[in-house]
Amino acid sequence: MVMAHKIAPPQGDIWMNAPDDRTLIAACIAGDQNAWVALVGRYERLIYSILLRHGLSESQAADVFQEVCLILLEKLDRLRDESCLAAWLMTVTRRECWKTLRRRDVAGAEDAMPLLMNQPANGSQPEDLVAQWEARQAVWDALARIGEPCRTLLQRLYYAQPAPSYAAIAAELGVPEGSIGPTRARCLKKLRHAMGGQHYRVRK
């Protein structure tokens, strides 16, 4: 079994194209640390989105994220249906979120418990949030496959905060500013091809 290690909050990095969950879990159980990093990287955005939507501070969210990862590590060899991993992680995350809220504000957490355990903070059903996460993950996986300079260009255009100017992106890539627009169009076409023709929104 892999050893748990401190994992930083998500910074917008792309986790390179990894095997499916079943393969990653088997590799984790066999002691592959890289598989553990890939598995956690695949789901960190989903976990953090739940924690931050429920009002946890960044430091609280980081602590709860670590706890969720430890629970995942402990339960890896008992997970029976890898296809339900996202939904299972959502349940664990909401439970650990409630524990943190309860320590911070007992009365408020008691009131929030039914909401936390039954549906996400934005009012969507759990399966809707999983579907949204899977759509975003499909974009990130495709970005990981298309290579440079398209990967960096699309990251900067659609994910960087604050959004950089075309001039700044051109300087970073070492290309003329006037080429950014046409290159963007070609890269989006390449991204759609990498996604098998699926049309998800690029921006988070």
Coordinates of C-alpha atoms in Angstrom, one line a residue, residues 19-200:
P19 CA -5.2 4.9 -16.5
D20 CA -8.8 4.4 -15.3
D21 CA -9.7 4.3 -11.7
R22 CA -9.6 0.5 -11.5
T23 CA -6.1 0.4 -12.8
L24 CA -4.9 3.2 -10.5
I25 CA -6.5 1.7 -7.4
A26 CA -4.8 -1.7 -8.1
A27 CA -1.5 0.1 -8.6
C28 CA -2.0 2.1 -5.4
I29 CA -2.6 -1.1 -3.5
A30 CA 0.5 -2.6 -5.0
G31 CA 2.5 0.4 -3.6
D32 CA 2.8 2.6 -6.7
Q33 CA 3.2 6.2 -5.3
N34 CA 2.8 7.7 -8.8
A35 CA -0.6 6.0 -9.1
W36 CA -1.6 7.5 -5.8
V37 CA -0.6 11.0 -6.9
A38 CA -2.5 10.5 -10.2
L39 CA -5.7 9.2 -8.4
V40 CA -5.7 12.1 -5.9
G41 CA -5.0 14.6 -8.7
R42 CA -7.9 13.3 -10.6
Y43 CA -10.4 14.1 -7.8
E44 CA -8.9 17.0 -5.9
R45 CA -10.9 19.6 -7.9
L46 CA -14.2 17.8 -7.1
I47 CA -13.3 17.6 -3.4
Y48 CA -12.2 21.2 -3.1
S49 CA -15.2 22.5 -4.9
I50 CA -17.5 20.9 -2.3
L51 CA -15.4 22.2 0.6
L52 CA -15.2 25.8 -0.6
R53 CA -18.8 25.9 -1.7
H54 CA -19.8 25.1 1.9
G55 CA -17.9 28.1 3.3
L56 CA -14.7 26.5 4.5
S57 CA -11.6 28.7 4.5
E58 CA -8.7 27.7 2.3
S59 CA -6.7 26.4 5.3
Q60 CA -9.8 24.4 6.6
A61 CA -10.4 23.0 3.1
A62 CA -6.7 21.9 2.9
D63 CA -7.0 20.1 6.2
V64 CA -10.3 18.4 5.3
F65 CA -8.8 17.5 1.9
Q66 CA -6.0 15.7 3.6
E67 CA -8.4 13.8 5.8
V68 CA -10.5 12.7 2.8
C69 CA -7.3 11.5 1.2
L70 CA -6.4 9.5 4.3
I71 CA -9.9 7.9 4.3
L72 CA -9.5 7.0 0.6
L73 CA -6.1 5.5 1.3
E74 CA -7.5 3.4 4.2
K75 CA -10.5 2.2 2.1
L76 CA -8.8 1.5 -1.2
D77 CA -8.7 -2.3 -0.9
R78 CA -12.4 -2.3 0.1
L79 CA -13.8 -0.3 -2.8
R80 CA -16.0 -2.6 -4.8
D81 CA -17.2 -0.4 -7.6
E82 CA -14.6 2.0 -9.0
S83 CA -17.3 3.6 -11.2
C84 CA -18.9 5.1 -8.1
L85 CA -15.7 6.5 -6.7
A86 CA -16.7 10.1 -7.4
A87 CA -20.0 9.8 -5.7
W88 CA -18.3 8.0 -2.7
L89 CA -15.8 10.8 -2.4
M90 CA -18.5 13.3 -2.4
T91 CA -20.3 11.6 0.5
V92 CA -17.0 11.3 2.5
T93 CA -16.2 14.9 1.7
R94 CA -19.5 16.3 2.9
R95 CA -19.3 14.2 6.1
E96 CA -15.8 15.5 6.9
C97 CA -17.0 19.0 6.0
W98 CA -19.8 18.8 8.4
K99 CA -17.4 17.6 11.2
T100 CA -15.3 20.7 10.6
L101 CA -18.3 23.0 10.6
R102 CA -19.6 21.3 13.8
R103 CA -16.3 22.1 15.5
R104 CA -16.5 25.7 14.4
D105 CA -20.2 26.3 15.0
V106 CA -22.2 23.5 16.6
A107 CA -25.6 25.0 16.0
G108 CA -25.0 26.0 12.4
A109 CA -23.5 22.6 11.6
E110 CA -26.5 20.8 13.0
D111 CA -28.8 22.8 10.8
A112 CA -26.5 22.2 7.8
M113 CA -26.2 18.4 8.3
P114 CA -29.2 17.4 6.2
L115 CA -28.2 19.7 3.4
L116 CA -24.6 18.5 3.4
M117 CA -25.5 14.8 3.4
N118 CA -28.3 15.0 0.8
Q119 CA -27.3 17.5 -1.8
P120 CA -24.5 19.9 -2.8
A121 CA -24.5 23.5 -1.7
N122 CA -25.6 24.8 -5.2
G123 CA -28.8 22.8 -5.0
S124 CA -27.9 20.3 -7.7
Q125 CA -28.5 16.6 -7.2
P126 CA -25.3 14.6 -6.4
E127 CA -25.4 12.9 -9.7
D128 CA -25.5 16.3 -11.5
L129 CA -22.4 17.5 -9.7
V130 CA -20.6 14.2 -10.6
A131 CA -21.7 14.7 -14.2
Q132 CA -20.4 18.3 -14.2
W133 CA -17.1 17.2 -12.6
E134 CA -16.8 14.4 -15.2
A135 CA -17.3 16.9 -18.0
R136 CA -14.6 19.2 -16.7
Q137 CA -12.3 16.3 -16.1
A138 CA -12.8 15.2 -19.7
V139 CA -11.5 18.7 -20.8
W140 CA -8.5 18.5 -18.5
D141 CA -7.7 14.9 -19.7
A142 CA -7.9 16.1 -23.3
L143 CA -5.7 19.1 -22.6
A144 CA -3.1 16.7 -21.1
R145 CA -3.0 14.8 -24.4
I146 CA -2.8 17.6 -27.0
G147 CA 0.7 18.7 -26.2
E148 CA 2.5 22.0 -26.5
P149 CA 2.0 24.8 -27.4
C150 CA -1.7 24.2 -27.4
R151 CA -1.8 23.0 -23.8
T152 CA -0.2 26.2 -22.4
L153 CA -2.1 28.5 -24.8
L154 CA -5.6 27.1 -23.8
Q155 CA -4.6 27.0 -20.1
R156 CA -3.7 30.6 -20.2
L157 CA -6.7 31.7 -22.2
Y158 CA -9.4 29.9 -20.3
Y159 CA -8.0 29.0 -16.8
A160 CA -5.5 31.6 -15.7
Q161 CA -6.7 34.1 -13.1
P162 CA -6.4 36.9 -13.8
A163 CA -6.7 36.3 -17.5
P164 CA -3.4 37.4 -19.3
S165 CA -3.4 39.5 -22.4
Y166 CA -2.6 38.2 -25.8
A167 CA 0.6 40.1 -25.6
A168 CA 1.6 38.4 -22.4
I169 CA 0.7 34.9 -23.8
A170 CA 2.6 35.6 -27.0
A171 CA 5.7 36.7 -25.0
E172 CA 5.5 33.5 -22.9
L173 CA 5.2 31.3 -25.9
G174 CA 7.7 33.2 -28.0
V175 CA 5.3 33.8 -30.9
P176 CA 3.9 36.9 -32.6
E177 CA 0.8 38.4 -30.8
G178 CA -1.1 38.3 -34.1
S179 CA -0.8 34.5 -34.2
I180 CA -2.6 33.9 -30.9
G181 CA -6.1 34.1 -32.4
P182 CA -5.6 31.7 -35.3
T183 CA -3.6 29.3 -33.1
R184 CA -6.4 29.3 -30.5
A185 CA -8.8 28.2 -33.2
R186 CA -6.5 25.4 -34.3
C187 CA -5.9 24.3 -30.7
L188 CA -9.6 24.2 -29.9
K189 CA -10.2 22.0 -32.9
K190 CA -7.4 19.8 -31.7
L191 CA -8.9 19.7 -28.2
R192 CA -12.3 18.6 -29.6
H193 CA -10.6 15.9 -31.6
A194 CA -8.8 14.7 -28.4
M195 CA -12.2 14.5 -26.7
G196 CA -13.7 12.4 -29.4
G197 CA -15.9 15.1 -30.7
Q198 CA -17.6 15.9 -27.4
H199 CA -18.5 19.5 -26.9
Y200 CA -17.9 20.5 -23.3

